[in-house]
Amino acid sequence: MAPFWVQIHELPMRMQTREIAEMIAGPFGVVEKVDMGEKGFSMGKYLWVRITLDITQPLSQGRAIRMGGLKTGWVDFHYKRLLRQVRS
């Protein structure tokens, strides 16, 4: 297990809350912190979440989420300070 800061991209601003972050990231590991403003939501292009992950398992690139009603969307995960391995 290792802690990582993860950016959740493509999440509408109205959904950038602590509860939504825990719902999205929780299935992948232990959510330790969600970087939020004092009012309990974020207003940026992405949401920061600190999560402890099992590094023996493949890292998720994102996931499908319900965005309200029957509409679903995809959110991307970007891992801070994680080198991308490129194979040729």
Short mmCIF file of C-alpha atoms in Angstrom, two decimals:
data_model
loop_
_atom_site.label_atom_id
_atom_site.label_comp_id
_atom_site.label_asym_id
_atom_site.label_seq_id
_atom_site.Cartn_x
_atom_site.Cartn_y
_atom_site.Cartn_z
CA MET A 1 0.00 0.00 0.00
CA ALA A 2 1.24 3.48 -0.85
CA PRO A 3 -0.33 6.95 -0.67
CA PHE A 4 -0.76 9.01 -3.85
CA TRP A 5 -2.28 12.37 -4.70
CA VAL A 6 -4.71 11.79 -7.55
CA GLN A 7 -6.37 14.41 -9.74
CA ILE A 8 -9.92 13.60 -10.84
CA HIS A 9 -10.49 15.30 -14.22
CA GLU A 10 -13.68 15.88 -16.26
CA LEU A 11 -15.82 16.21 -13.14
CA PRO A 12 -18.45 18.98 -13.37
CA MET A 13 -17.94 21.75 -10.79
CA ARG A 14 -21.27 21.01 -9.12
CA MET A 15 -19.97 17.49 -8.41
CA GLN A 16 -16.62 18.55 -6.93
CA THR A 17 -17.52 17.75 -3.32
CA ARG A 18 -15.94 15.59 -0.63
CA GLU A 19 -18.81 13.07 -0.79
CA ILE A 20 -18.52 12.63 -4.56
CA ALA A 21 -14.72 12.33 -4.34
CA GLU A 22 -15.03 9.56 -1.75
CA MET A 23 -17.66 7.79 -3.87
CA ILE A 24 -15.42 7.91 -6.97
CA ALA A 25 -12.06 7.09 -5.35
CA GLY A 26 -13.22 4.87 -2.47
CA PRO A 27 -13.49 1.62 -4.45
CA PHE A 28 -9.80 1.88 -5.43
CA GLY A 29 -8.30 2.42 -1.98
CA VAL A 30 -8.52 4.32 1.29
CA VAL A 31 -9.39 8.00 0.81
CA GLU A 32 -7.26 9.93 3.30
CA LYS A 33 -7.90 13.52 2.25
CA VAL A 34 -9.85 15.55 -0.27
CA ASP A 35 -8.36 18.97 -1.04
CA MET A 36 -11.36 21.27 -0.68
CA GLY A 37 -12.05 24.89 0.06
CA GLU A 38 -13.53 25.97 3.39
CA LYS A 39 -17.05 25.73 1.97
CA GLY A 40 -16.67 22.02 1.19
CA PHE A 41 -16.31 22.12 -2.58
CA SER A 42 -13.68 22.77 -5.23
CA MET A 43 -13.90 25.21 -8.14
CA GLY A 44 -11.00 24.06 -10.33
CA LYS A 45 -10.52 22.02 -13.47
CA TYR A 46 -9.89 18.94 -11.34
CA LEU A 47 -10.27 17.66 -7.79
CA TRP A 48 -7.31 16.50 -5.66
CA VAL A 49 -7.74 13.32 -3.59
CA ARG A 50 -5.09 11.64 -1.40
CA ILE A 51 -5.66 7.91 -1.56
CA THR A 52 -3.74 4.88 -0.30
CA LEU A 53 -3.58 2.31 -3.08
CA ASP A 54 -2.50 -1.31 -3.32
CA ILE A 55 0.48 -0.87 -5.64
CA THR A 56 0.54 -4.58 -6.50
CA GLN A 57 -2.65 -3.96 -8.51
CA PRO A 58 -2.88 -2.02 -11.80
CA LEU A 59 -3.66 1.68 -11.37
CA SER A 60 -7.01 2.79 -12.72
CA GLN A 61 -6.99 5.39 -15.50
CA GLY A 62 -10.50 6.54 -14.60
CA ARG A 63 -14.05 5.32 -14.27
CA ALA A 64 -17.59 5.83 -15.47
CA ILE A 65 -19.88 7.74 -13.14
CA ARG A 66 -23.53 8.74 -13.11
CA MET A 67 -23.77 12.50 -13.65
CA GLY A 68 -27.46 12.87 -12.87
CA GLY A 69 -30.56 11.17 -14.19
CA LEU A 70 -29.67 8.58 -16.80
CA LYS A 71 -26.59 10.45 -18.04
CA THR A 72 -23.21 8.83 -17.42
CA GLY A 73 -19.75 10.24 -17.99
CA TRP A 74 -16.10 9.32 -17.66
CA VAL A 75 -13.63 10.88 -15.22
CA ASP A 76 -9.87 10.58 -15.73
CA PHE A 77 -7.35 9.95 -12.95
CA HIS A 78 -3.91 11.61 -13.06
CA TYR A 79 -1.40 10.46 -10.43
CA LYS A 80 1.01 13.06 -8.98
CA ARG A 81 4.71 12.27 -9.30
CA LEU A 82 4.13 8.97 -11.00
CA LEU A 83 6.45 8.39 -13.93
CA ARG A 84 4.79 7.13 -17.06
CA GLN A 85 6.50 4.15 -18.56
CA VAL A 86 6.69 4.25 -22.34
CA ARG A 87 7.46 1.08 -24.24
CA SER A 88 8.76 1.12 -27.78
#
